[in-house]
Short mmCIF file of C-alpha atoms in Angstrom, two decimals:
data_model
loop_
_atom_site.label_atom_id
_atom_site.label_comp_id
_atom_site.label_asym_id
_atom_site.label_seq_id
_atom_site.Cartn_x
_atom_site.Cartn_y
_atom_site.Cartn_z
CA MET E 1 -13.52 257.10 -263.79
CA GLN E 2 -14.81 254.38 -266.04
CA LEU E 3 -14.75 251.73 -263.57
CA HIS E 4 -16.40 253.82 -261.09
CA HIS E 5 -19.07 255.08 -263.09
CA GLN E 6 -19.80 251.93 -265.35
CA LYS E 7 -19.21 249.55 -262.53
CA HIS E 8 -19.58 250.68 -258.91
CA HIS E 9 -22.37 253.11 -259.49
CA GLN E 10 -24.06 251.02 -262.01
CA THR E 11 -24.22 248.08 -259.74
CA TYR E 12 -25.61 250.32 -256.91
CA VAL E 13 -28.24 251.36 -259.51
CA THR E 14 -29.14 247.84 -260.34
CA SER E 15 -29.19 246.64 -257.03
CA LEU E 16 -31.31 249.65 -255.46
CA ASN E 17 -33.95 248.81 -258.23
CA GLN E 18 -33.97 245.13 -257.23
CA ALA E 19 -33.96 246.22 -253.52
CA GLU E 20 -37.21 248.50 -254.13
CA GLU E 21 -38.70 245.56 -256.09
CA LYS E 22 -38.39 243.15 -253.28
CA PHE E 23 -39.52 245.81 -250.73
CA LEU E 24 -42.87 246.47 -252.70
CA GLU E 25 -43.42 242.60 -253.12
CA ALA E 26 -42.95 242.23 -249.25
CA LYS E 27 -45.42 245.25 -248.80
CA GLU E 28 -47.91 243.83 -250.90
CA LYS E 29 -47.52 240.63 -248.55
CA ASN E 30 -47.52 242.46 -245.52
CA ASP E 31 -44.05 240.83 -244.94
CA LEU E 32 -42.75 243.31 -242.30
CA LYS E 33 -39.95 241.19 -241.27
CA THR E 34 -38.70 241.17 -244.90
CA MET E 35 -39.58 244.80 -245.42
CA ILE E 36 -37.21 245.59 -242.41
CA ALA E 37 -34.52 243.17 -243.61
CA LEU E 38 -34.12 244.84 -246.90
CA THR E 39 -33.79 248.58 -245.43
CA SER E 40 -29.94 247.81 -245.14
CA GLN E 41 -29.64 247.19 -248.80
CA LEU E 42 -32.02 250.13 -249.48
CA ARG E 43 -29.86 252.44 -247.31
CA PHE E 44 -26.50 250.91 -248.89
CA ASN E 45 -27.44 250.85 -252.59
CA GLY E 46 -29.66 253.85 -252.34
CA GLY E 47 -26.93 255.89 -250.84
CA GLY E 48 -24.47 254.72 -253.24
CA HIS E 49 -26.74 256.15 -255.98
CA ILE E 50 -27.40 259.48 -254.28
CA ASN E 51 -23.87 259.84 -253.32
CA HIS E 52 -22.32 259.23 -256.59
CA SER E 53 -24.95 261.08 -258.56
CA ILE E 54 -23.90 264.21 -256.77
CA LEU E 55 -20.30 263.31 -256.93
CA TRP E 56 -19.90 263.52 -260.69
CA GLN E 57 -21.60 266.72 -260.84
CA ASN E 58 -19.33 268.07 -257.85
CA TYR E 59 -16.48 267.38 -260.36
CA SER E 60 -15.23 269.46 -263.59
CA PRO E 61 -12.19 269.52 -265.76
CA LYS E 62 -11.94 273.23 -265.31
CA GLY E 63 -12.14 273.43 -261.33
CA GLY E 64 -12.20 277.06 -260.25
CA GLU E 65 -12.55 279.02 -257.04
CA PRO E 66 -15.44 279.43 -254.59
CA GLU E 67 -17.01 283.00 -255.45
CA GLY E 68 -20.16 285.25 -254.14
CA ASP E 69 -22.43 283.72 -251.63
CA LEU E 70 -20.58 280.27 -251.42
CA LEU E 71 -17.27 282.23 -250.44
CA LYS E 72 -18.77 284.28 -248.02
CA ALA E 73 -20.47 281.52 -246.39
CA ILE E 74 -17.16 279.79 -246.10
CA GLU E 75 -15.38 282.67 -244.49
CA ALA E 76 -18.04 283.09 -242.19
CA ASN E 77 -18.13 279.62 -240.71
CA PHE E 78 -14.42 278.63 -241.58
CA GLY E 79 -12.40 281.83 -241.74
CA SER E 80 -10.95 281.17 -245.18
CA PHE E 81 -10.92 278.78 -248.21
CA ASP E 82 -7.83 277.34 -247.10
CA THR E 83 -9.11 276.63 -243.41
CA LEU E 84 -12.08 274.71 -245.12
CA LYS E 85 -9.60 272.77 -247.53
CA ASN E 86 -7.50 271.67 -244.66
CA GLY E 87 -10.58 270.78 -242.71
CA LEU E 88 -12.26 268.70 -245.31
CA SER E 89 -8.73 267.16 -246.29
CA SER E 90 -7.81 266.14 -242.67
CA SER E 91 -11.36 264.65 -242.37
CA ALA E 92 -11.20 262.49 -245.60
CA VAL E 93 -7.59 261.34 -245.16
CA SER E 94 -8.19 259.93 -241.45
CA LEU E 95 -11.69 258.36 -242.49
CA GLN E 96 -11.49 254.75 -241.04
CA GLY E 97 -12.58 252.48 -243.73
CA SER E 98 -14.82 253.32 -246.62
CA GLY E 99 -17.02 256.29 -246.71
CA TRP E 100 -17.36 260.07 -247.73
CA THR E 101 -16.43 263.44 -246.12
CA TRP E 102 -18.99 266.31 -246.95
CA LEU E 103 -19.31 269.72 -246.92
CA GLY E 104 -22.82 270.24 -245.85
CA TYR E 105 -25.22 272.91 -245.30
CA ASN E 106 -27.22 273.21 -241.78
CA LYS E 107 -30.41 274.58 -242.58
CA SER E 108 -31.36 275.02 -238.88
CA THR E 109 -28.38 277.07 -238.02
CA ASN E 110 -27.87 278.49 -241.72
CA SER E 111 -24.20 277.39 -241.39
CA LEU E 112 -21.89 275.09 -243.21
CA ALA E 113 -20.45 271.91 -241.64
CA ILE E 114 -17.71 269.18 -242.51
CA ALA E 115 -19.10 265.78 -241.64
CA THR E 116 -18.24 262.15 -242.35
CA CYS E 117 -20.40 259.29 -243.43
CA SER E 118 -19.45 255.57 -243.39
CA ASN E 119 -19.93 253.09 -246.39
CA GLN E 120 -22.60 254.73 -248.54
CA ASP E 121 -24.57 256.10 -245.72
CA PRO E 122 -26.11 259.23 -247.50
CA LEU E 123 -25.58 262.75 -245.91
CA GLU E 124 -29.15 263.99 -245.44
CA PRO E 125 -30.96 261.15 -244.37
CA THR E 126 -28.33 260.46 -242.00
CA THR E 127 -27.45 263.85 -240.42
CA GLY E 128 -30.00 266.14 -241.94
CA LEU E 129 -27.22 268.35 -243.57
CA VAL E 130 -27.82 268.99 -247.12
CA PRO E 131 -24.60 267.58 -249.03
CA LEU E 132 -22.90 270.43 -251.05
CA LEU E 133 -19.64 268.59 -251.86
CA GLY E 134 -18.55 265.23 -251.21
CA ILE E 135 -15.18 263.58 -251.34
CA ASP E 136 -15.38 259.96 -251.80
CA VAL E 137 -12.74 257.97 -249.98
CA TRP E 138 -13.48 254.40 -251.02
CA GLU E 139 -10.40 253.06 -252.06
CA HIS E 140 -12.07 252.25 -255.60
CA ALA E 141 -12.04 256.02 -255.88
CA TYR E 142 -8.44 256.06 -256.16
CA TYR E 143 -6.44 253.10 -255.52
CA LEU E 144 -5.52 251.98 -259.19
CA GLN E 145 -3.86 255.48 -259.36
CA TYR E 146 -2.86 256.63 -255.76
CA LYS E 147 -2.30 253.11 -254.25
CA ASN E 148 -2.30 253.70 -250.59
CA VAL E 149 -1.40 257.46 -250.71
CA ARG E 150 -5.06 258.44 -249.85
CA ALA E 151 -3.69 262.02 -248.97
CA ASP E 152 -2.13 262.81 -252.51
CA TYR E 153 -5.78 261.91 -254.08
CA VAL E 154 -7.58 264.02 -251.54
CA LYS E 155 -4.90 266.97 -252.28
CA ASN E 156 -5.31 266.51 -255.99
CA VAL E 157 -9.35 266.40 -256.02
CA PHE E 158 -9.42 269.99 -255.15
CA LYS E 159 -8.02 270.70 -258.14
CA ILE E 160 -10.87 269.40 -260.27
CA ILE E 161 -14.03 270.83 -258.03
CA ASN E 162 -16.86 272.36 -259.72
CA TRP E 163 -17.50 275.19 -257.12
CA LYS E 164 -20.51 276.79 -259.31
CA ASP E 165 -22.26 273.38 -258.62
CA VAL E 166 -21.48 273.55 -254.88
CA ALA E 167 -22.84 277.19 -255.19
CA THR E 168 -25.95 275.81 -256.80
CA ARG E 169 -26.75 273.61 -254.27
CA LEU E 170 -26.13 275.92 -251.36
CA ALA E 171 -28.69 278.31 -253.10
CA THR E 172 -31.16 275.68 -253.45
CA ALA E 173 -30.69 274.51 -249.96
CA ARG E 174 -31.37 278.14 -248.74
CA GLN E 175 -34.71 278.64 -250.21
CA MET W 1 21.47 259.31 -199.86
CA PHE W 2 21.69 259.89 -203.75
CA ARG W 3 20.10 257.42 -205.81
CA THR W 4 22.62 256.20 -208.91
CA ILE W 5 21.68 257.20 -212.32
CA SER W 6 20.58 253.48 -212.98
CA GLN W 7 18.28 253.55 -209.71
CA ARG W 8 16.40 256.96 -211.09
CA LEU W 9 16.15 255.37 -214.56
CA LEU W 10 14.76 251.80 -213.33
CA PRO W 11 11.22 252.91 -212.70
CA ARG W 12 11.06 254.40 -216.31
CA CYS W 13 12.66 251.28 -218.09
CA MET W 14 10.17 249.24 -216.23
CA SER W 15 7.41 251.08 -217.75
CA MET W 16 8.93 251.20 -221.44
CA ARG W 17 6.72 248.53 -223.33
CA GLN W 18 8.30 246.61 -226.35
CA LYS W 19 7.13 248.18 -229.72
CA HIS W 20 4.99 246.08 -232.29
CA THR W 21 6.81 245.19 -235.19
CA LEU W 22 5.73 244.11 -238.89
CA PRO W 23 6.09 240.38 -238.79
CA ASP W 24 7.65 238.92 -241.74
CA LEU W 25 5.78 237.16 -244.63
CA PRO W 26 6.29 233.51 -244.59
CA TYR W 27 7.15 233.50 -248.21
CA ASP W 28 7.98 235.87 -251.00
CA PHE W 29 5.81 238.66 -252.23
CA ASN W 30 5.35 236.61 -255.98
CA ALA W 31 4.72 233.50 -253.98
CA LEU W 32 0.59 233.47 -254.00
CA GLU W 33 0.38 234.65 -257.72
CA PRO W 34 -1.51 234.06 -259.75
CA VAL W 35 -4.41 234.39 -256.89
CA ILE W 36 -2.49 237.40 -255.54
CA SER W 37 0.02 239.54 -257.61
CA ALA W 38 3.25 240.32 -255.90
CA GLU W 39 2.39 243.96 -256.25
CA ILE W 40 -0.58 243.83 -254.07
CA MET W 41 1.26 241.59 -251.55
CA GLN W 42 4.06 244.23 -251.46
CA LEU W 43 1.79 247.02 -250.77
CA HIS W 44 -0.49 245.20 -248.55
CA HIS W 45 2.52 244.13 -246.24
CA GLN W 46 5.04 247.01 -246.70
CA LYS W 47 2.41 250.07 -246.61
CA HIS W 48 -0.93 249.04 -245.37
CA HIS W 49 0.01 246.44 -242.66
CA GLN W 50 3.31 248.79 -241.78
CA THR W 51 1.08 251.66 -241.19
CA TYR W 52 -1.17 249.93 -238.87
CA VAL W 53 1.85 248.81 -236.87
CA ASN W 54 3.57 252.56 -236.82
CA MET W 55 0.10 253.97 -235.87
CA LEU W 56 -0.53 251.24 -233.23
CA ASN W 57 2.71 252.37 -231.60
CA GLN W 58 2.23 256.03 -231.44
CA THR W 59 -1.37 255.60 -230.20
CA GLU W 60 -0.18 253.26 -227.41
CA GLU W 61 2.40 255.82 -226.61
CA LYS W 62 0.01 258.65 -226.29
CA PHE W 63 -2.16 256.29 -224.26
CA MET W 64 0.55 255.87 -221.89
CA GLU W 65 1.29 259.41 -221.52
CA ALA W 66 -2.51 260.16 -220.87
CA LYS W 67 -2.51 257.50 -218.27
CA GLU W 68 0.45 258.98 -216.48
CA LYS W 69 -1.09 262.21 -216.36
CA ASN W 70 -4.69 260.57 -215.42
CA ASP W 71 -6.13 262.13 -218.39
CA LEU W 72 -9.19 259.83 -218.58
CA LYS W 73 -10.92 261.74 -221.41
CA THR W 74 -7.85 261.43 -223.67
CA MET W 75 -7.41 257.69 -222.67
CA ILE W 76 -11.12 257.06 -223.98
CA ALA W 77 -10.46 259.29 -226.93
CA LEU W 78 -7.76 257.10 -228.13
CA GLY W 79 -10.21 254.09 -228.17
CA PRO W 80 -10.99 254.18 -231.61
CA MET W 81 -7.29 254.57 -232.95
CA LEU W 82 -6.38 251.62 -230.72
CA ARG W 83 -9.19 249.28 -232.45
CA PHE W 84 -8.75 250.37 -236.00
CA ASN W 85 -4.79 250.32 -235.80
CA GLY W 86 -4.59 247.28 -233.20
CA GLY W 87 -7.22 245.54 -235.05
CA GLY W 88 -5.13 246.10 -238.23
CA HIS W 89 -2.17 244.56 -236.91
CA LEU W 90 -3.93 241.66 -235.38
CA ASN W 91 -5.89 240.76 -238.49
CA HIS W 92 -3.07 241.06 -241.13
CA SER W 93 -0.76 239.01 -238.95
CA ILE W 94 -3.03 236.24 -238.89
CA PHE W 95 -3.85 236.66 -242.77
CA TRP W 96 -0.51 236.12 -243.76
CA GLN W 97 -0.15 232.95 -241.96
CA ASN W 98 -3.45 231.99 -243.39
CA LEU W 99 -2.32 231.82 -246.88
CA SER W 100 0.23 229.65 -248.71
CA PRO W 101 1.36 228.60 -251.83
CA ASN W 102 0.64 225.11 -251.28
CA GLY W 103 -2.10 224.91 -248.54
CA GLY W 104 -3.72 221.54 -249.39
CA GLU W 105 -7.12 220.92 -248.13
CA PRO W 106 -8.44 220.45 -244.55
CA GLU W 107 -7.85 217.19 -242.82
CA GLY W 108 -8.19 215.43 -239.66
CA GLU W 109 -10.02 217.28 -236.50
CA LEU W 110 -10.50 220.46 -238.73
CA LEU W 111 -12.10 218.48 -241.40
CA GLU W 112 -14.16 216.70 -239.15
CA ALA W 113 -15.28 219.98 -237.16
CA ILE W 114 -16.31 221.39 -240.62
CA ASN W 115 -18.29 218.62 -241.83
CA LYS W 116 -19.99 218.39 -238.31
CA ASP W 117 -21.06 222.07 -238.35
CA TYR W 118 -21.58 222.72 -241.86
CA GLY W 119 -22.27 219.41 -243.54
CA SER W 120 -19.29 219.52 -246.04
CA LEU W 121 -16.32 221.52 -246.94
CA GLU W 122 -18.12 222.93 -250.23
CA ASN W 123 -21.10 224.15 -247.93
CA MET W 124 -18.86 225.99 -245.57
CA LYS W 125 -16.83 227.80 -248.29
CA ASN W 126 -20.25 228.84 -249.92
CA ILE W 127 -21.48 230.23 -246.79
CA PHE W 128 -18.21 231.66 -245.97
CA SER W 129 -17.76 233.34 -249.59
CA SER W 130 -21.51 234.76 -249.63
CA ALA W 131 -20.95 236.33 -246.33
CA THR W 132 -17.66 237.83 -247.17
CA VAL W 133 -18.74 239.10 -250.61
CA ALA W 134 -21.80 240.97 -249.22
CA ILE W 135 -19.84 242.86 -246.53
CA GLN W 136 -20.85 246.44 -247.15
CA GLY W 137 -17.84 248.71 -247.38
CA SER W 138 -14.44 247.69 -245.77
CA GLY W 139 -14.18 244.40 -243.42
CA TRP W 140 -13.21 240.83 -243.09
CA GLY W 141 -15.17 237.81 -243.46
CA TRP W 142 -14.20 235.06 -240.53
CA LEU W 143 -14.43 231.41 -239.87
CA GLY W 144 -14.02 231.50 -235.99
CA TYR W 145 -14.45 229.02 -233.40
CA ASN W 146 -16.84 229.42 -230.18
CA LYS W 147 -15.46 228.13 -227.20
CA THR W 148 -18.30 228.34 -225.23
CA THR W 149 -20.64 226.04 -227.75
CA LYS W 150 -17.60 224.46 -229.25
CA THR W 151 -18.74 224.87 -232.79
CA LEU W 152 -17.16 226.76 -235.78
CA ALA W 153 -19.04 229.97 -236.75
CA ILE W 154 -18.86 232.48 -239.65
CA THR W 155 -19.33 235.90 -239.16
CA THR W 156 -17.93 239.26 -240.70
CA CYS W 157 -16.43 242.29 -239.08
CA ALA W 158 -16.49 245.95 -240.10
CA ASN W 159 -13.25 247.79 -241.08
CA GLN W 160 -10.23 246.42 -239.10
CA ASP W 161 -12.70 245.44 -235.77
CA PRO W 162 -10.54 242.40 -234.79
CA LEU W 163 -12.56 239.07 -234.17
CA GLU W 164 -12.08 238.17 -230.72
CA PRO W 165 -12.51 241.39 -228.83
CA THR W 166 -15.51 242.12 -230.78
CA THR W 167 -17.53 239.01 -230.82
CA GLY W 168 -15.68 236.57 -228.53
CA LEU W 169 -14.92 233.98 -231.44
CA VAL W 170 -11.48 232.56 -232.07
CA PRO W 171 -9.96 233.62 -235.48
CA LEU W 172 -9.15 230.42 -237.53
CA LEU W 173 -9.26 232.06 -241.03
CA GLY W 174 -9.77 235.59 -241.97
CA ILE W 175 -10.68 236.93 -245.56
CA ASP W 176 -9.72 240.72 -246.21
CA VAL W 177 -11.98 242.34 -248.43
CA TRP W 178 -11.01 245.99 -248.11
CA GLU W 179 -10.58 247.04 -251.69
CA HIS W 180 -6.90 247.39 -251.41
CA ALA W 181 -6.51 243.54 -250.85
CA TYR W 182 -7.65 242.78 -254.37
CA TYR W 183 -8.37 245.89 -256.46
CA LEU W 184 -5.32 246.26 -258.42
CA GLN W 185 -5.91 242.67 -259.94
CA TYR W 186 -9.33 242.05 -259.80
CA LYS W 187 -11.06 245.33 -259.65
CA ASN W 188 -14.67 245.45 -258.47
CA VAL W 189 -15.12 241.77 -259.02
CA ARG W 190 -14.71 240.82 -255.43
CA ALA W 191 -16.56 237.48 -255.71
CA ASP W 192 -13.68 236.29 -258.32
CA TYR W 193 -11.10 237.26 -255.77
CA VAL W 194 -12.90 235.20 -252.56
CA LYS W 195 -13.44 232.32 -254.98
CA ASN W 196 -9.43 232.26 -255.87
CA LEU W 197 -8.60 232.97 -252.38
CA PHE W 198 -9.41 229.34 -251.45
CA LYS W 199 -6.98 228.07 -253.60
CA ILE W 200 -4.01 229.49 -251.36
CA ILE W 201 -5.29 228.53 -247.79
CA ASN W 202 -2.95 227.37 -245.44
CA TRP W 203 -5.39 224.66 -243.93
CA LYS W 204 -2.62 223.63 -241.63
CA ASP W 205 -2.38 226.85 -239.97
CA VAL W 206 -6.17 226.81 -239.55
CA ALA W 207 -6.14 223.51 -238.16
CA VAL W 208 -3.47 224.50 -235.71
CA ARG W 209 -5.38 227.62 -234.54
CA LEU W 210 -8.41 225.36 -234.22
CA ALA W 211 -6.34 222.84 -231.97
CA SER W 212 -5.06 225.71 -229.98
CA ALA W 213 -8.53 227.24 -229.18
CA LYS W 214 -9.65 223.99 -228.06
CA GLN W 215 -7.07 223.52 -225.28
#
């Protein structure tokens, strides 16, 4: 947790600020080529900052279970909470390389969806889905403790999900 | 009139292919210390590379089954698994040979090529390091050989995309920057790992690959 927060997330924040500064400098000089060249840094570091900011809120020591409107939506779209967990888990475990598996909300169809993004591509700008719950499967998120056994990490992460936070995000997205 | 058992089995035997196997390391797990810990070497070889080999074999088997049924959709759908696991197997097989406890320095034709294309070994290492450290996510930095232009090239590939099928460049030297390659020892400081890696490069192996590519 300490490395993930103080090193990895902090680096995304620092690099994002630098990228934004360079972007504004390039804009002032009407340097379009540089502005375009910077979008990759903006996406990577901006995405990293957005994603991890959600992740810390998605977690809680007390865990719990989905209830109310969230549970209804889960049952409507996946049949059961277990089916959702299985879907998120397979997706997270089979992700090739670095990336995130998301439970997201599709505003057009008013439904939940499981989606994956590679590297730090942020869910909403990339897919249009509103992020509700993210599972970080970059190796830095689990390797010191779980080594190559990503499946155990993903299984255990369900014990510390802050379902109230997930529910709040859904309610907000539906407004 | 009746075919013997062996005659009936023969066509199947001819279609059976050799399974891929995990190559042995040319040194002990602790041979590359202190640059790469024995713990990392063991996990990297016995778990990560082994998994690519197992999954590659499974994928090839499924592919052949789909082919026999003329199931083109499945053959195509298996592409990413073939690329990921096949690439993982190719890449790591090169990597173990690229490393050595006493790898020396580039000499002869390899050194000439480096000086010609990059000015100096230092300059090549700097370019190679920056490109590799800057990889977003998981991937590899490569020193490769362009057969068309007869020049060296430095490039990167994402995930386990193998260099030659992806870019046409012949792989000479690879640097694995998936976090599993260094995290237990270097944590988030990828730059230190890449810097240290240059102490254990098997330049003779790199030279042999260049010589083969030039044939």
